[in-house]
XYZ file of C-alpha atoms in Angstrom:
218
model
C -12.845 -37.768 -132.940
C -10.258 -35.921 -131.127
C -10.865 -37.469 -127.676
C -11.153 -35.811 -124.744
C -11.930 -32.000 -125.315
C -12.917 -29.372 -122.967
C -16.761 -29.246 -124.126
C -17.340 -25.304 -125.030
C -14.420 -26.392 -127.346
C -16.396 -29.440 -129.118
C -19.551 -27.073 -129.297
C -17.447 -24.310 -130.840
C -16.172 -26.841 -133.637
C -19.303 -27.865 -134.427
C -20.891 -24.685 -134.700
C -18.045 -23.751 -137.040
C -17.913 -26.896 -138.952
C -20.088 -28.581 -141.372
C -21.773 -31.677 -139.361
C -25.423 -33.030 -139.321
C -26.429 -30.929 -136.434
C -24.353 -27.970 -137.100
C -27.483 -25.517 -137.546
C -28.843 -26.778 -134.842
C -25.824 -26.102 -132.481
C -25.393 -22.610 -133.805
C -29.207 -22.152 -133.123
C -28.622 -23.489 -129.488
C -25.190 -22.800 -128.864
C -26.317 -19.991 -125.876
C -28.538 -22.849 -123.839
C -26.275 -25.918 -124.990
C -23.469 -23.587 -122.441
C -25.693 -22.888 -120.130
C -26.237 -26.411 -119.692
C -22.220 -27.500 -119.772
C -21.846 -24.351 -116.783
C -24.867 -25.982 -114.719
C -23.074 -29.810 -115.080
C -19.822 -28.426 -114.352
C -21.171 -26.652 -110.859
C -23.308 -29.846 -110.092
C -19.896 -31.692 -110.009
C -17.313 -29.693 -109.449
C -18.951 -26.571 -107.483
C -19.437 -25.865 -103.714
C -21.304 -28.707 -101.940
C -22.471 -29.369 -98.180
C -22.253 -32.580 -96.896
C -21.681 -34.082 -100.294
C -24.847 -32.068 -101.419
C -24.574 -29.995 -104.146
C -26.650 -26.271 -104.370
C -27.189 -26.555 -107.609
C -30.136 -28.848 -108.197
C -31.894 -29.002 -111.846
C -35.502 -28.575 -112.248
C -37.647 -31.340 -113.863
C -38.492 -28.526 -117.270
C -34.105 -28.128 -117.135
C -33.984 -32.240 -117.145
C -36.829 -32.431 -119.689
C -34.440 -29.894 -122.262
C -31.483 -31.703 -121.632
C -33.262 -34.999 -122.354
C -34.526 -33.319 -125.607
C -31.082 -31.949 -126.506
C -29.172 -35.081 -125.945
C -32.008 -37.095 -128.214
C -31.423 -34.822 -131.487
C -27.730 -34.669 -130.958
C -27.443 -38.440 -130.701
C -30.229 -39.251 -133.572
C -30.984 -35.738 -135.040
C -34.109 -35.591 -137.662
C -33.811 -37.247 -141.279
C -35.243 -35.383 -144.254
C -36.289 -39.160 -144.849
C -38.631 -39.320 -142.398
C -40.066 -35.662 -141.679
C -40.557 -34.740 -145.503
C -41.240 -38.664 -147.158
C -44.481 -38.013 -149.334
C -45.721 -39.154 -152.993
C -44.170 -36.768 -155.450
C -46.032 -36.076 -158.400
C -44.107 -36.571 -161.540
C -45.082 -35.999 -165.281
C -43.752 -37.069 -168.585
C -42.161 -35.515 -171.450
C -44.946 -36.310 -173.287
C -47.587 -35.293 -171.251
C -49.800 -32.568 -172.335
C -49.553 -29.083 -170.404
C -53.540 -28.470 -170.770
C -53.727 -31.453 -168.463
C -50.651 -30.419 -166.073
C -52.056 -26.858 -164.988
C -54.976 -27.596 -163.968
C -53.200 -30.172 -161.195
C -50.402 -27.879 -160.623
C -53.455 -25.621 -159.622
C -56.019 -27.726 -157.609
C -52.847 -30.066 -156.038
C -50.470 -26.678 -155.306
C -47.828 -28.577 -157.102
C -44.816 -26.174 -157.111
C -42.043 -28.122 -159.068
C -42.764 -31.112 -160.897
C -40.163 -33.899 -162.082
C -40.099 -34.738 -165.468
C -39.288 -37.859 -166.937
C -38.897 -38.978 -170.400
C -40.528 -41.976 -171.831
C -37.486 -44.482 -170.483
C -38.183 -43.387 -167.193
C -34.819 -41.431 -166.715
C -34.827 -37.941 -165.213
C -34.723 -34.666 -167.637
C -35.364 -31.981 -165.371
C -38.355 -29.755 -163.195
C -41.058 -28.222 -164.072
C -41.787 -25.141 -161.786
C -45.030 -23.144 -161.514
C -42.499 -19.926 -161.765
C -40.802 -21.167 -164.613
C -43.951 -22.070 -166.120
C -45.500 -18.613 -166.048
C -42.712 -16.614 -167.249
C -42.212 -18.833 -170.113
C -46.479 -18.483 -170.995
C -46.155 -14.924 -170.096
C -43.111 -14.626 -172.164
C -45.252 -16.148 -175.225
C -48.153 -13.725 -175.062
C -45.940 -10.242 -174.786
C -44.808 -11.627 -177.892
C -47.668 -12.013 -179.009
C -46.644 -16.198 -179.950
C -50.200 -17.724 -179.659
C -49.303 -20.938 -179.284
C -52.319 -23.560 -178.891
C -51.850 -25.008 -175.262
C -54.160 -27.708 -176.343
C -51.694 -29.100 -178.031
C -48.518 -28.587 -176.250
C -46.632 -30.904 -174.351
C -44.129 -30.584 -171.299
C -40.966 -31.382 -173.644
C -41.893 -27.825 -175.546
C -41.341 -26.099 -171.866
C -38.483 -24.722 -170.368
C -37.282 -26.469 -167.634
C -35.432 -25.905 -164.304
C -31.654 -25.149 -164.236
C -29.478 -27.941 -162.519
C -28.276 -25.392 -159.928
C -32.246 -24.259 -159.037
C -32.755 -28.101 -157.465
C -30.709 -31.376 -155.482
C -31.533 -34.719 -154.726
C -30.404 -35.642 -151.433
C -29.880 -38.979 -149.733
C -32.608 -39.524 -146.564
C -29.947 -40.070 -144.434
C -29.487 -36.038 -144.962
C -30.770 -34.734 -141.061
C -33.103 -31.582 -141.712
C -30.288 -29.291 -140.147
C -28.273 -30.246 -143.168
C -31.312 -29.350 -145.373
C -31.594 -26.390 -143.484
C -28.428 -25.122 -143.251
C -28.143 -25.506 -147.063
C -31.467 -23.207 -148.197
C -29.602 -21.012 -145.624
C -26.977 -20.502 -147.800
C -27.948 -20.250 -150.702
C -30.651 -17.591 -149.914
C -27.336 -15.874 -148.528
C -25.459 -15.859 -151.753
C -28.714 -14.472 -153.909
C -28.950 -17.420 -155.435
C -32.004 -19.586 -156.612
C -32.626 -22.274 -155.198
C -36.090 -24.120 -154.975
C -36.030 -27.635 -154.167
C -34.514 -30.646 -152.516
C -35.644 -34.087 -153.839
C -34.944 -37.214 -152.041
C -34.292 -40.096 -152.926
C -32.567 -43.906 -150.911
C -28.801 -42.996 -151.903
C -29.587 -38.826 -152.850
C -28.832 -39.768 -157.033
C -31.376 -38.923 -159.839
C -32.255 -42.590 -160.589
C -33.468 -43.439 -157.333
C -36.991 -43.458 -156.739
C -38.225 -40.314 -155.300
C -38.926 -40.437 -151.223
C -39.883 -37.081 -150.825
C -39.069 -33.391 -151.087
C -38.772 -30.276 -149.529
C -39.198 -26.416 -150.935
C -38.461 -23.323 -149.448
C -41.672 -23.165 -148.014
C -41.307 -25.403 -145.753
C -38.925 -23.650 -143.865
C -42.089 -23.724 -141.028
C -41.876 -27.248 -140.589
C -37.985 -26.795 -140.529
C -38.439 -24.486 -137.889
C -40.721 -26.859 -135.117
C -37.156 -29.146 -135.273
C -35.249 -25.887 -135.026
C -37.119 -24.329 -132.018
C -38.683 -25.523 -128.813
């Protein structure tokens, strides 16, 4: 808190910073100063009689009001993306994990060993190469009989768990980036305090970036 700052100054250091509703500011920035121009004419510009000429329409009121609300309380990823997560075992047979992964459109799948403590993710993409992978080289192996601890999993940099406190401009902001860099990145799992051990809320892939986007623009 620096205290009092000229405003296009506070907007400007949040745009640049890294704060909950960074994203959303940069997204916004244009209309967020068109609103700070319209309050500082409404007090400070010409006026007759006390009147100001600038007078805002009920739709200009109705954005503000909507600005002000996600600024003050922006989005959680706890409560737009909280859902069951389907998780699997180590043990578990993959002969009885594709044919969910298929009817469900399950994506990335945690796995857990038989003490119940993380080991990794499962992806469909990961999944494919590796079964691809086995029949260019010709390795046969009987799916019957395989289990998810024989399958390559997810590296630690292709997925996060994130607390639900995290606002979805945060989770935005952070798929963002990465997709800037070239580098894989699939999944955000969340959990009470954003740690492994937790149990899972939620999560959100890069193909949600639609339901991102209703919180991003209206």
């Amino acid at each position: 808190d620096d205290g009092f700052a000229p405003y296009n100054e506070k907007l400007k250091k949040v745009a640049e910073g890294r704060f909950s509703i960074t994203n959303f500011i940069r997204k916004h920035i244009y209309q967020l100063r068109n609103m700070g121009e319209l309050r500082n004419f409404i007090t400070h510009g010409i006026k007759t009689n006390g009147e100001t000429y600038a007078i805002p329409t009920q739709a200009a009121l109705e954005k503000i009001r909507q600005y002000a609300e996600i600024i003050i309380e922006p989005p959680k990823v706890g409560q737009v993306f909280r859902k069951e997560v389907f998780t699997a075992k180590t043990t578990d047979l993959i002969s009885d994990i594709i044919p969910l992964m298929k009817k469900h459109s399950y994506t990335h799948i945690p796995i857990y060993d038989e003490k119940g403590a993380f080991v990794g993710v499962l992806s469909e993409s990961r999944l494919l190469h590796w079964i691809a992978d086995a029949v260019i080289e010709n390795h046969y192996a009987n799916f019957e009989l395989l289990k998810v601890e024989h399958c390559p999993l997810d590296q630690e940099s292709d997925f996060i768990f994130v607390s639900k406190e995290m606002s979805i401009y945060e989770a935005d902001l952070y798929f963002t980036e990465k997709k800037l860099k070239n580098q894989k990145f699939d999944v955000m799992f969340i959990t009470e305090m954003g740690d492994s051990e937790s149990q899972l809320l939620g999560m959100i892939t890069s193909s949600d970036a639609n339901v991102i986007d209703q919180y991003l623009i209206f």
